[in-house]
Amino acid sequence: MKALYELPAPAKLNLFLHVVGKRADGYHLLQSLFVPIDWMDTLHLERRGDGRLQRHDLRSPLPEDDLCLRAARLLREASGCEWGADIHIDKRIPSGAGMGGGSSDAATVLIGLNRLWGLNWSLARLAPLALRMGADVPFFLGSGPAFAEGVGELLQPTQFSGRRFAVIKPTAGLPTQAIFQSPHLMRSESLAIVAGSFAGTYLDCRNDLQAAAEAASEEVGQALRLLRARFGNSRMTGSGSAVFAEVAELVESAPPQATRLEDCLQLPDRWEGRICRSLESLPLAGWIPG
């Protein structure tokens, strides 16, 4: 096998996010419900015999040393593999959105190169590499929706039936560190839940980072108000700046190909929006041996 094409890397939504404590090293402890959605990047991987790792951006340029290249380097160094790779990325998930696009790309690189280089590593061997790149990356190595704890790396797979969401990414991006350091950060020690106890009632929960994000960016508040006025609910995902609303009333009436949020409301210039469906499993689930 010399190449793998059309590898999907889906975004995710944090349907709620509770800050429930803080570790001695300063990292905040969270509880969240991670759900993948059908807003995706696409990657193409080609094996190289000269050991070089190169990334090729098929749309807007990415940072010079992004998570995809870091993932490839970590896997090669940890395995002692001498192969290289050309990594082609068709980037469609907005950056700085809190939707895990970069983390998903990195996980897809790990999964794809694990197969392309003939390593056949198990999840137990890949997961520590994923965690070194960020707390979101291990989720995208998993099977699908998951209840997350710790800094986001402690995952318990859970059932979450497919639903439709309106997702908006305003122009502004938000730095995660600044949001966690904001005086507007909320905490939910008294609202902490047990895995599985939400039983589909995530709309009764909240994102504890949302107030800090709204204080940092008027666009976040504007996007939340747009969705709430149209769909009756809205919430920020992750550390922002993307926001979402469940649009259950569209599930039956809208055709499957209707993914333009502009069909439902007018967005300001340069904002991105889609109507997305949640995924009951990650598209590369089952690719990792064992």
PDB file of C-alpha atoms in Angstrom:
ATOM      1  CA  MET A   1       0.000   0.000   0.000  1.00  0.00           C
ATOM      2  CA  LYS A   2       1.546   3.292  -1.135  1.00  0.00           C
ATOM      3  CA  ALA A   3      -1.233   5.814  -0.560  1.00  0.00           C
ATOM      4  CA  LEU A   4      -4.527   6.438   1.218  1.00  0.00           C
ATOM      5  CA  TYR A   5      -6.931   8.968  -0.246  1.00  0.00           C
ATOM      6  CA  GLU A   6     -10.111  10.686   0.953  1.00  0.00           C
ATOM      7  CA  LEU A   7      -9.482  10.123   4.661  1.00  0.00           C
ATOM      8  CA  PRO A   8     -12.137  12.020   6.669  1.00  0.00           C
ATOM      9  CA  ALA A   9     -11.297  14.181   9.686  1.00  0.00           C
ATOM     10  CA  PRO A  10     -14.581  15.365  11.267  1.00  0.00           C
ATOM     11  CA  ALA A  11     -15.119  18.283  13.609  1.00  0.00           C
ATOM     12  CA  LYS A  12     -16.750  17.859  17.007  1.00  0.00           C
ATOM     13  CA  LEU A  13     -19.136  19.788  19.214  1.00  0.00           C
ATOM     14  CA  ASN A  14     -18.903  20.039  22.982  1.00  0.00           C
ATOM     15  CA  LEU A  15     -22.613  19.784  23.755  1.00  0.00           C
ATOM     16  CA  PHE A  16     -21.833  20.993  27.255  1.00  0.00           C
ATOM     17  CA  LEU A  17     -18.613  21.889  29.063  1.00  0.00           C
ATOM     18  CA  HIS A  18     -18.343  22.134  32.848  1.00  0.00           C
ATOM     19  CA  VAL A  19     -15.225  23.341  34.663  1.00  0.00           C
ATOM     20  CA  VAL A  20     -15.205  21.162  37.783  1.00  0.00           C
ATOM     21  CA  GLY A  21     -11.790  21.811  39.318  1.00  0.00           C
ATOM     22  CA  LYS A  22      -8.151  22.618  38.730  1.00  0.00           C
ATOM     23  CA  ARG A  23      -5.019  20.468  38.872  1.00  0.00           C
ATOM     24  CA  ALA A  24      -1.875  21.429  40.775  1.00  0.00           C
ATOM     25  CA  ASP A  25      -0.151  22.173  37.445  1.00  0.00           C
ATOM     26  CA  GLY A  26      -2.782  24.802  36.584  1.00  0.00           C
ATOM     27  CA  TYR A  27      -4.793  22.777  34.042  1.00  0.00           C
ATOM     28  CA  HIS A  28      -8.542  22.914  34.540  1.00  0.00           C
ATOM     29  CA  LEU A  29     -10.555  19.750  35.066  1.00  0.00           C
ATOM     30  CA  LEU A  30     -13.584  19.407  32.808  1.00  0.00           C
ATOM     31  CA  GLN A  31     -16.675  17.404  32.114  1.00  0.00           C
ATOM     32  CA  SER A  32     -18.019  17.466  28.580  1.00  0.00           C
ATOM     33  CA  LEU A  33     -19.975  15.545  25.992  1.00  0.00           C
ATOM     34  CA  PHE A  34     -18.007  15.242  22.733  1.00  0.00           C
ATOM     35  CA  VAL A  35     -20.029  14.519  19.595  1.00  0.00           C
ATOM     36  CA  PRO A  36     -18.518  14.300  16.068  1.00  0.00           C
ATOM     37  CA  ILE A  37     -20.325  16.073  13.222  1.00  0.00           C
ATOM     38  CA  ASP A  38     -20.252  15.853   9.441  1.00  0.00           C
ATOM     39  CA  TRP A  39     -18.293  19.093   8.913  1.00  0.00           C
ATOM     40  CA  MET A  40     -14.996  17.539   7.824  1.00  0.00           C
ATOM     41  CA  ASP A  41     -11.507  18.056   6.512  1.00  0.00           C
ATOM     42  CA  THR A  42     -10.167  15.518   4.017  1.00  0.00           C
ATOM     43  CA  LEU A  43      -6.607  14.164   4.014  1.00  0.00           C
ATOM     44  CA  HIS A  44      -4.612  12.249   1.424  1.00  0.00           C
ATOM     45  CA  LEU A  45      -1.483  10.382   2.555  1.00  0.00           C
ATOM     46  CA  GLU A  46       1.265   9.122   0.228  1.00  0.00           C
ATOM     47  CA  ARG A  47       4.196   7.069   1.470  1.00  0.00           C
ATOM     48  CA  ARG A  48       7.709   8.345   0.742  1.00  0.00           C
ATOM     49  CA  GLY A  49      10.832   6.215   0.644  1.00  0.00           C
ATOM     50  CA  ASP A  50      13.243   9.034   1.529  1.00  0.00           C
ATOM     51  CA  GLY A  51      11.979   9.534   5.076  1.00  0.00           C
ATOM     52  CA  ARG A  52      10.839  13.132   4.495  1.00  0.00           C
ATOM     53  CA  LEU A  53       7.581  14.474   5.899  1.00  0.00           C
ATOM     54  CA  GLN A  54       5.903  17.159   3.825  1.00  0.00           C
ATOM     55  CA  ARG A  55       2.508  18.815   4.080  1.00  0.00           C
ATOM     56  CA  HIS A  56       0.629  20.184   1.085  1.00  0.00           C
ATOM     57  CA  ASP A  57      -2.228  22.621   1.709  1.00  0.00           C
ATOM     58  CA  LEU A  58      -5.029  22.242  -0.835  1.00  0.00           C
ATOM     59  CA  ARG A  59      -6.855  25.343   0.444  1.00  0.00           C
ATOM     60  CA  SER A  60      -5.728  28.223   2.669  1.00  0.00           C
ATOM     61  CA  PRO A  61      -2.176  27.844   4.077  1.00  0.00           C
ATOM     62  CA  LEU A  62      -1.812  26.312   7.526  1.00  0.00           C
ATOM     63  CA  PRO A  63       0.910  27.127  10.091  1.00  0.00           C
ATOM     64  CA  GLU A  64       4.304  25.881   8.980  1.00  0.00           C
ATOM     65  CA  ASP A  65       4.603  23.243  11.713  1.00  0.00           C
ATOM     66  CA  ASP A  66       1.055  22.129  12.428  1.00  0.00           C
ATOM     67  CA  LEU A  67      -0.331  19.184  14.391  1.00  0.00           C
ATOM     68  CA  CYS A  68      -0.349  16.928  11.316  1.00  0.00           C
ATOM     69  CA  LEU A  69       3.415  17.160  10.882  1.00  0.00           C
ATOM     70  CA  ARG A  70       3.911  16.809  14.632  1.00  0.00           C
ATOM     71  CA  ALA A  71       1.776  13.649  14.611  1.00  0.00           C
ATOM     72  CA  ALA A  72       3.782  12.149  11.767  1.00  0.00           C
ATOM     73  CA  ARG A  73       7.099  12.977  13.462  1.00  0.00           C
ATOM     74  CA  LEU A  74       6.006  11.577  16.816  1.00  0.00           C
ATOM     75  CA  LEU A  75       4.822   8.320  15.239  1.00  0.00           C
ATOM     76  CA  ARG A  76       7.994   7.900  13.191  1.00  0.00           C
ATOM     77  CA  GLU A  77      10.280   8.651  16.162  1.00  0.00           C
ATOM     78  CA  ALA A  78       8.363   6.402  18.549  1.00  0.00           C
ATOM     79  CA  SER A  79       8.222   3.500  16.085  1.00  0.00           C
ATOM     80  CA  GLY A  80      11.680   3.825  14.515  1.00  0.00           C
ATOM     81  CA  CYS A  81      10.012   3.712  11.110  1.00  0.00           C
ATOM     82  CA  GLU A  82      12.136   4.961   8.186  1.00  0.00           C
ATOM     83  CA  TRP A  83       9.266   5.798   5.840  1.00  0.00           C
ATOM     84  CA  GLY A  84       8.218   9.375   5.118  1.00  0.00           C
ATOM     85  CA  ALA A  85       4.938  10.815   3.880  1.00  0.00           C
ATOM     86  CA  ASP A  86       3.306  13.513   1.788  1.00  0.00           C
ATOM     87  CA  ILE A  87       0.313  14.830   3.718  1.00  0.00           C
ATOM     88  CA  HIS A  88      -2.287  16.637   1.604  1.00  0.00           C
ATOM     89  CA  ILE A  89      -4.976  18.541   3.545  1.00  0.00           C
ATOM     90  CA  ASP A  90      -8.249  19.831   2.137  1.00  0.00           C
ATOM     91  CA  LYS A  91      -9.061  22.125   5.074  1.00  0.00           C
ATOM     92  CA  ARG A  92     -12.757  22.936   5.486  1.00  0.00           C
ATOM     93  CA  ILE A  93     -13.224  23.076   9.283  1.00  0.00           C
ATOM     94  CA  PRO A  94     -12.685  26.672  10.462  1.00  0.00           C
ATOM     95  CA  SER A  95      -9.597  27.338  12.576  1.00  0.00           C
ATOM     96  CA  GLY A  96      -9.902  28.861  16.035  1.00  0.00           C
ATOM     97  CA  ALA A  97     -13.453  27.582  16.363  1.00  0.00           C
ATOM     98  CA  GLY A  98     -13.259  25.174  19.299  1.00  0.00           C
ATOM     99  CA  MET A  99     -14.404  22.400  16.942  1.00  0.00           C
ATOM    100  CA  GLY A 100     -11.227  20.312  17.161  1.00  0.00           C
ATOM    101  CA  GLY A 101     -10.297  20.557  13.486  1.00  0.00           C
ATOM    102  CA  GLY A 102      -6.529  20.490  14.000  1.00  0.00           C
ATOM    103  CA  SER A 103      -6.819  17.699  16.559  1.00  0.00           C
ATOM    104  CA  SER A 104      -8.978  15.648  14.196  1.00  0.00           C
ATOM    105  CA  ASP A 105      -6.461  16.117  11.366  1.00  0.00           C
ATOM    106  CA  ALA A 106      -3.644  14.938  13.639  1.00  0.00           C
ATOM    107  CA  ALA A 107      -5.607  11.860  14.708  1.00  0.00           C
ATOM    108  CA  THR A 108      -6.366  10.996  11.077  1.00  0.00           C
ATOM    109  CA  VAL A 109      -2.641  11.244  10.295  1.00  0.00           C
ATOM    110  CA  LEU A 110      -1.842   8.857  13.162  1.00  0.00           C
ATOM    111  CA  ILE A 111      -4.519   6.403  12.041  1.00  0.00           C
ATOM    112  CA  GLY A 112      -3.580   6.606   8.366  1.00  0.00           C
ATOM    113  CA  LEU A 113       0.203   6.384   8.766  1.00  0.00           C
ATOM    114  CA  ASN A 114      -0.187   3.540  11.271  1.00  0.00           C
ATOM    115  CA  ARG A 115      -1.705   1.589   8.377  1.00  0.00           C
ATOM    116  CA  LEU A 116       0.334   3.068   5.503  1.00  0.00           C
ATOM    117  CA  TRP A 117       3.661   2.385   7.222  1.00  0.00           C
ATOM    118  CA  GLY A 118       2.566  -1.121   8.232  1.00  0.00           C
ATOM    119  CA  LEU A 119       2.999  -0.485  11.965  1.00  0.00           C
ATOM    120  CA  ASN A 120      -0.374  -1.899  13.084  1.00  0.00           C
ATOM    121  CA  TRP A 121      -0.075  -0.299  16.506  1.00  0.00           C
ATOM    122  CA  SER A 122      -2.955  -0.716  18.940  1.00  0.00           C
ATOM    123  CA  LEU A 123      -4.973   2.124  20.442  1.00  0.00           C
ATOM    124  CA  ALA A 124      -3.053   1.657  23.707  1.00  0.00           C
ATOM    125  CA  ARG A 125       0.197   2.536  21.882  1.00  0.00           C
ATOM    126  CA  LEU A 126      -1.205   5.398  19.797  1.00  0.00           C
ATOM    127  CA  ALA A 127      -3.181   7.151  22.545  1.00  0.00           C
ATOM    128  CA  PRO A 128      -0.140   8.443  24.508  1.00  0.00           C
ATOM    129  CA  LEU A 129       1.213  10.037  21.324  1.00  0.00           C
ATOM    130  CA  ALA A 130      -2.168  11.640  20.688  1.00  0.00           C
ATOM    131  CA  LEU A 131      -2.327  13.084  24.202  1.00  0.00           C
ATOM    132  CA  ARG A 132       1.106  14.698  23.775  1.00  0.00           C
ATOM    133  CA  MET A 133      -0.415  16.849  21.015  1.00  0.00           C
ATOM    134  CA  GLY A 134      -3.459  17.990  22.974  1.00  0.00           C
ATOM    135  CA  ALA A 135      -6.335  16.752  25.110  1.00  0.00           C
ATOM    136  CA  ASP A 136      -8.773  16.629  22.159  1.00  0.00           C
ATOM    137  CA  VAL A 137      -6.681  14.347  19.935  1.00  0.00           C
ATOM    138  CA  PRO A 138      -7.372  11.031  21.773  1.00  0.00           C
ATOM    139  CA  PHE A 139     -11.120  11.498  21.226  1.00  0.00           C
ATOM    140  CA  PHE A 140     -10.667  11.322  17.449  1.00  0.00           C
ATOM    141  CA  LEU A 141      -8.872   7.975  17.781  1.00  0.00           C
ATOM    142  CA  GLY A 142     -11.975   6.522  19.407  1.00  0.00           C
ATOM    143  CA  SER A 143     -15.258   5.092  18.254  1.00  0.00           C
ATOM    144  CA  GLY A 144     -17.688   8.012  18.468  1.00  0.00           C
ATOM    145  CA  PRO A 145     -19.539  10.223  20.974  1.00  0.00           C
ATOM    146  CA  ALA A 146     -17.941  10.205  24.406  1.00  0.00           C
ATOM    147  CA  PHE A 147     -18.313  11.626  27.887  1.00  0.00           C
ATOM    148  CA  ALA A 148     -15.007  13.361  28.708  1.00  0.00           C
ATOM    149  CA  GLU A 149     -13.372  14.118  32.041  1.00  0.00           C
ATOM    150  CA  GLY A 150      -9.926  15.121  33.295  1.00  0.00           C
ATOM    151  CA  VAL A 151      -8.533  17.733  30.896  1.00  0.00           C
ATOM    152  CA  GLY A 152     -10.611  16.038  28.204  1.00  0.00           C
ATOM    153  CA  GLU A 153      -8.500  12.899  27.831  1.00  0.00           C
ATOM    154  CA  LEU A 154     -10.540  10.533  30.052  1.00  0.00           C
ATOM    155  CA  LEU A 155     -13.167   9.231  27.678  1.00  0.00           C
ATOM    156  CA  GLN A 156     -16.160   6.976  28.123  1.00  0.00           C
ATOM    157  CA  PRO A 157     -17.936   6.055  24.861  1.00  0.00           C
ATOM    158  CA  THR A 158     -21.645   6.810  24.963  1.00  0.00           C
ATOM    159  CA  GLN A 159     -24.683   6.518  22.723  1.00  0.00           C
ATOM    160  CA  PHE A 160     -25.945   9.689  21.091  1.00  0.00           C
ATOM    161  CA  SER A 161     -28.503   9.388  18.321  1.00  0.00           C
ATOM    162  CA  GLY A 162     -28.008  11.468  15.175  1.00  0.00           C
ATOM    163  CA  ARG A 163     -29.338  15.022  15.451  1.00  0.00           C
ATOM    164  CA  ARG A 164     -29.101  18.127  13.334  1.00  0.00           C
ATOM    165  CA  PHE A 165     -27.286  21.288  14.451  1.00  0.00           C
ATOM    166  CA  ALA A 166     -26.858  24.769  13.041  1.00  0.00           C
ATOM    167  CA  VAL A 167     -23.200  25.721  13.535  1.00  0.00           C
ATOM    168  CA  ILE A 168     -21.807  29.245  13.110  1.00  0.00           C
ATOM    169  CA  LYS A 169     -18.163  30.309  13.136  1.00  0.00           C
ATOM    170  CA  PRO A 170     -17.810  34.106  13.437  1.00  0.00           C
ATOM    171  CA  THR A 171     -14.761  35.793  11.922  1.00  0.00           C
ATOM    172  CA  ALA A 172     -13.017  36.152  15.275  1.00  0.00           C
ATOM    173  CA  GLY A 173     -10.977  33.365  16.786  1.00  0.00           C
ATOM    174  CA  LEU A 174     -10.348  33.032  20.524  1.00  0.00           C
ATOM    175  CA  PRO A 175      -7.087  32.028  22.276  1.00  0.00           C
ATOM    176  CA  THR A 176      -7.867  29.124  24.601  1.00  0.00           C
ATOM    177  CA  GLN A 177      -5.410  30.158  27.299  1.00  0.00           C
ATOM    178  CA  ALA A 178      -6.904  33.641  27.572  1.00  0.00           C
ATOM    179  CA  ILE A 179     -10.423  32.217  27.938  1.00  0.00           C
ATOM    180  CA  PHE A 180      -9.366  29.941  30.813  1.00  0.00           C
ATOM    181  CA  GLN A 181      -7.596  32.854  32.519  1.00  0.00           C
ATOM    182  CA  SER A 182     -10.560  35.210  32.157  1.00  0.00           C
ATOM    183  CA  PRO A 183     -12.195  36.588  35.323  1.00  0.00           C
ATOM    184  CA  HIS A 184     -15.515  35.724  33.666  1.00  0.00           C
ATOM    185  CA  LEU A 185     -14.741  31.987  33.705  1.00  0.00           C
ATOM    186  CA  MET A 186     -17.548  30.069  35.414  1.00  0.00           C
ATOM    187  CA  ARG A 187     -17.275  26.860  37.421  1.00  0.00           C
ATOM    188  CA  SER A 188     -19.717  24.003  37.877  1.00  0.00           C
ATOM    189  CA  GLU A 189     -18.532  22.061  40.898  1.00  0.00           C
ATOM    190  CA  SER A 190     -22.129  21.920  42.127  1.00  0.00           C
ATOM    191  CA  LEU A 191     -23.388  20.930  38.675  1.00  0.00           C
ATOM    192  CA  ALA A 192     -20.933  18.092  38.065  1.00  0.00           C
ATOM    193  CA  ILE A 193     -22.658  15.059  36.568  1.00  0.00           C
ATOM    194  CA  VAL A 194     -22.013  11.348  36.376  1.00  0.00           C
ATOM    195  CA  ALA A 195     -21.287   9.796  32.996  1.00  0.00           C
ATOM    196  CA  GLY A 196     -24.534   8.805  31.317  1.00  0.00           C
ATOM    197  CA  SER A 197     -26.770  10.751  33.673  1.00  0.00           C
ATOM    198  CA  PHE A 198     -27.437  13.489  31.111  1.00  0.00           C
ATOM    199  CA  ALA A 199     -29.587  11.013  29.148  1.00  0.00           C
ATOM    200  CA  GLY A 200     -30.050  13.383  26.253  1.00  0.00           C
ATOM    201  CA  THR A 201     -30.836  16.436  28.431  1.00  0.00           C
ATOM    202  CA  TYR A 202     -27.641  18.278  27.535  1.00  0.00           C
ATOM    203  CA  LEU A 203     -29.658  21.423  26.737  1.00  0.00           C
ATOM    204  CA  ASP A 204     -30.183  21.795  30.498  1.00  0.00           C
ATOM    205  CA  CYS A 205     -26.402  22.049  30.936  1.00  0.00           C
ATOM    206  CA  ARG A 206     -24.080  24.858  29.834  1.00  0.00           C
ATOM    207  CA  ASN A 207     -20.595  25.818  28.636  1.00  0.00           C
ATOM    208  CA  ASP A 208     -18.701  27.400  31.522  1.00  0.00           C
ATOM    209  CA  LEU A 209     -16.338  29.155  29.076  1.00  0.00           C
ATOM    210  CA  GLN A 210     -19.133  30.969  27.254  1.00  0.00           C
ATOM    211  CA  ALA A 211     -19.337  34.056  29.480  1.00  0.00           C
ATOM    212  CA  ALA A 212     -15.582  34.577  29.155  1.00  0.00           C
ATOM    213  CA  ALA A 213     -15.803  34.246  25.375  1.00  0.00           C
ATOM    214  CA  GLU A 214     -18.706  36.687  25.131  1.00  0.00           C
ATOM    215  CA  ALA A 215     -16.725  39.201  27.190  1.00  0.00           C
ATOM    216  CA  ALA A 216     -13.752  38.768  24.840  1.00  0.00           C
ATOM    217  CA  SER A 217     -15.685  38.920  21.553  1.00  0.00           C
ATOM    218  CA  GLU A 218     -18.920  40.689  20.671  1.00  0.00           C
ATOM    219  CA  GLU A 219     -19.224  38.373  17.666  1.00  0.00           C
ATOM    220  CA  VAL A 220     -19.708  35.345  19.910  1.00  0.00           C
ATOM    221  CA  GLY A 221     -22.640  37.007  21.650  1.00  0.00           C
ATOM    222  CA  GLN A 222     -24.074  38.125  18.309  1.00  0.00           C
ATOM    223  CA  ALA A 223     -23.885  34.573  16.917  1.00  0.00           C
ATOM    224  CA  LEU A 224     -25.530  33.148  20.026  1.00  0.00           C
ATOM    225  CA  ARG A 225     -28.389  35.645  19.755  1.00  0.00           C
ATOM    226  CA  LEU A 226     -28.903  34.881  16.049  1.00  0.00           C
ATOM    227  CA  LEU A 227     -29.282  31.169  16.719  1.00  0.00           C
ATOM    228  CA  ARG A 228     -31.432  31.626  19.815  1.00  0.00           C
ATOM    229  CA  ALA A 229     -33.837  33.904  17.958  1.00  0.00           C
ATOM    230  CA  ARG A 230     -34.240  31.404  15.109  1.00  0.00           C
ATOM    231  CA  PHE A 231     -34.054  28.036  16.875  1.00  0.00           C
ATOM    232  CA  GLY A 232     -34.815  28.773  20.522  1.00  0.00           C
ATOM    233  CA  ASN A 233     -31.454  27.565  21.857  1.00  0.00           C
ATOM    234  CA  SER A 234     -27.749  28.280  21.418  1.00  0.00           C
ATOM    235  CA  ARG A 235     -24.434  27.455  23.037  1.00  0.00           C
ATOM    236  CA  MET A 236     -20.729  27.841  22.385  1.00  0.00           C
ATOM    237  CA  THR A 237     -18.642  24.756  21.644  1.00  0.00           C
ATOM    238  CA  GLY A 238     -15.262  24.191  23.299  1.00  0.00           C
ATOM    239  CA  SER A 239     -13.406  27.407  24.036  1.00  0.00           C
ATOM    240  CA  GLY A 240     -15.039  29.095  21.014  1.00  0.00           C
ATOM    241  CA  SER A 241     -15.608  30.982  18.895  1.00  0.00           C
ATOM    242  CA  ALA A 242     -18.038  28.629  17.084  1.00  0.00           C
ATOM    243  CA  VAL A 243     -21.585  28.328  18.434  1.00  0.00           C
ATOM    244  CA  PHE A 244     -24.381  25.884  17.703  1.00  0.00           C
ATOM    245  CA  ALA A 245     -28.093  25.240  18.114  1.00  0.00           C
ATOM    246  CA  GLU A 246     -30.064  22.023  17.834  1.00  0.00           C
ATOM    247  CA  VAL A 247     -32.507  22.333  14.948  1.00  0.00           C
ATOM    248  CA  ALA A 248     -34.701  19.307  15.474  1.00  0.00           C
ATOM    249  CA  GLU A 249     -37.593  20.856  13.555  1.00  0.00           C
ATOM    250  CA  LEU A 250     -35.527  20.700  10.354  1.00  0.00           C
ATOM    251  CA  VAL A 251     -34.713  17.006  10.527  1.00  0.00           C
ATOM    252  CA  GLU A 252     -37.854  15.951   8.684  1.00  0.00           C
ATOM    253  CA  SER A 253     -38.438  19.004   6.497  1.00  0.00           C
ATOM    254  CA  ALA A 254     -34.955  19.719   5.145  1.00  0.00           C
ATOM    255  CA  PRO A 255     -33.479  17.509   2.404  1.00  0.00           C
ATOM    256  CA  PRO A 256     -30.212  15.712   3.344  1.00  0.00           C
ATOM    257  CA  GLN A 257     -28.186  17.949   1.025  1.00  0.00           C
ATOM    258  CA  ALA A 258     -29.437  21.172   2.661  1.00  0.00           C
ATOM    259  CA  THR A 259     -26.304  22.141   4.566  1.00  0.00           C
ATOM    260  CA  ARG A 260     -26.262  25.912   3.951  1.00  0.00           C
ATOM    261  CA  LEU A 261     -27.168  27.800   7.071  1.00  0.00           C
ATOM    262  CA  GLU A 262     -27.975  30.746   4.821  1.00  0.00           C
ATOM    263  CA  ASP A 263     -31.156  28.834   3.926  1.00  0.00           C
ATOM    264  CA  CYS A 264     -32.337  29.525   7.493  1.00  0.00           C
ATOM    265  CA  LEU A 265     -30.876  32.930   8.366  1.00  0.00           C
ATOM    266  CA  GLN A 266     -28.609  35.662   7.044  1.00  0.00           C
ATOM    267  CA  LEU A 267     -25.027  35.618   8.273  1.00  0.00           C
ATOM    268  CA  PRO A 268     -22.666  38.610   8.340  1.00  0.00           C
ATOM    269  CA  ASP A 269     -19.932  38.724   5.721  1.00  0.00           C
ATOM    270  CA  ARG A 270     -17.030  36.317   6.257  1.00  0.00           C
ATOM    271  CA  TRP A 271     -18.899  34.264   8.833  1.00  0.00           C
ATOM    272  CA  GLU A 272     -19.115  30.548   8.132  1.00  0.00           C
ATOM    273  CA  GLY A 273     -22.134  28.416   8.878  1.00  0.00           C
ATOM    274  CA  ARG A 274     -23.582  25.004   8.149  1.00  0.00           C
ATOM    275  CA  ILE A 275     -26.406  22.749   9.144  1.00  0.00           C
ATOM    276  CA  CYS A 276     -24.620  19.621  10.337  1.00  0.00           C
ATOM    277  CA  ARG A 277     -25.682  16.196  11.483  1.00  0.00           C
ATOM    278  CA  SER A 278     -24.036  14.501  14.436  1.00  0.00           C
ATOM    279  CA  LEU A 279     -22.313  11.179  13.747  1.00  0.00           C
ATOM    280  CA  GLU A 280     -23.088   8.082  15.764  1.00  0.00           C
ATOM    281  CA  SER A 281     -19.574   6.786  15.087  1.00  0.00           C
ATOM    282  CA  LEU A 282     -16.300   8.262  13.895  1.00  0.00           C
ATOM    283  CA  PRO A 283     -15.643   7.464  10.212  1.00  0.00           C
ATOM    284  CA  LEU A 284     -12.295   5.704  10.835  1.00  0.00           C
ATOM    285  CA  ALA A 285     -13.523   3.741  13.868  1.00  0.00           C
ATOM    286  CA  GLY A 286     -12.228   0.203  13.475  1.00  0.00           C
ATOM    287  CA  TRP A 287      -9.057   1.182  11.596  1.00  0.00           C
ATOM    288  CA  ILE A 288      -6.861   0.753  14.678  1.00  0.00           C
ATOM    289  CA  PRO A 289      -6.057  -2.909  15.458  1.00  0.00           C
ATOM    290  CA  GLY A 290      -7.290  -4.341  18.735  1.00  0.00           C
TER     291      GLY A 290
END
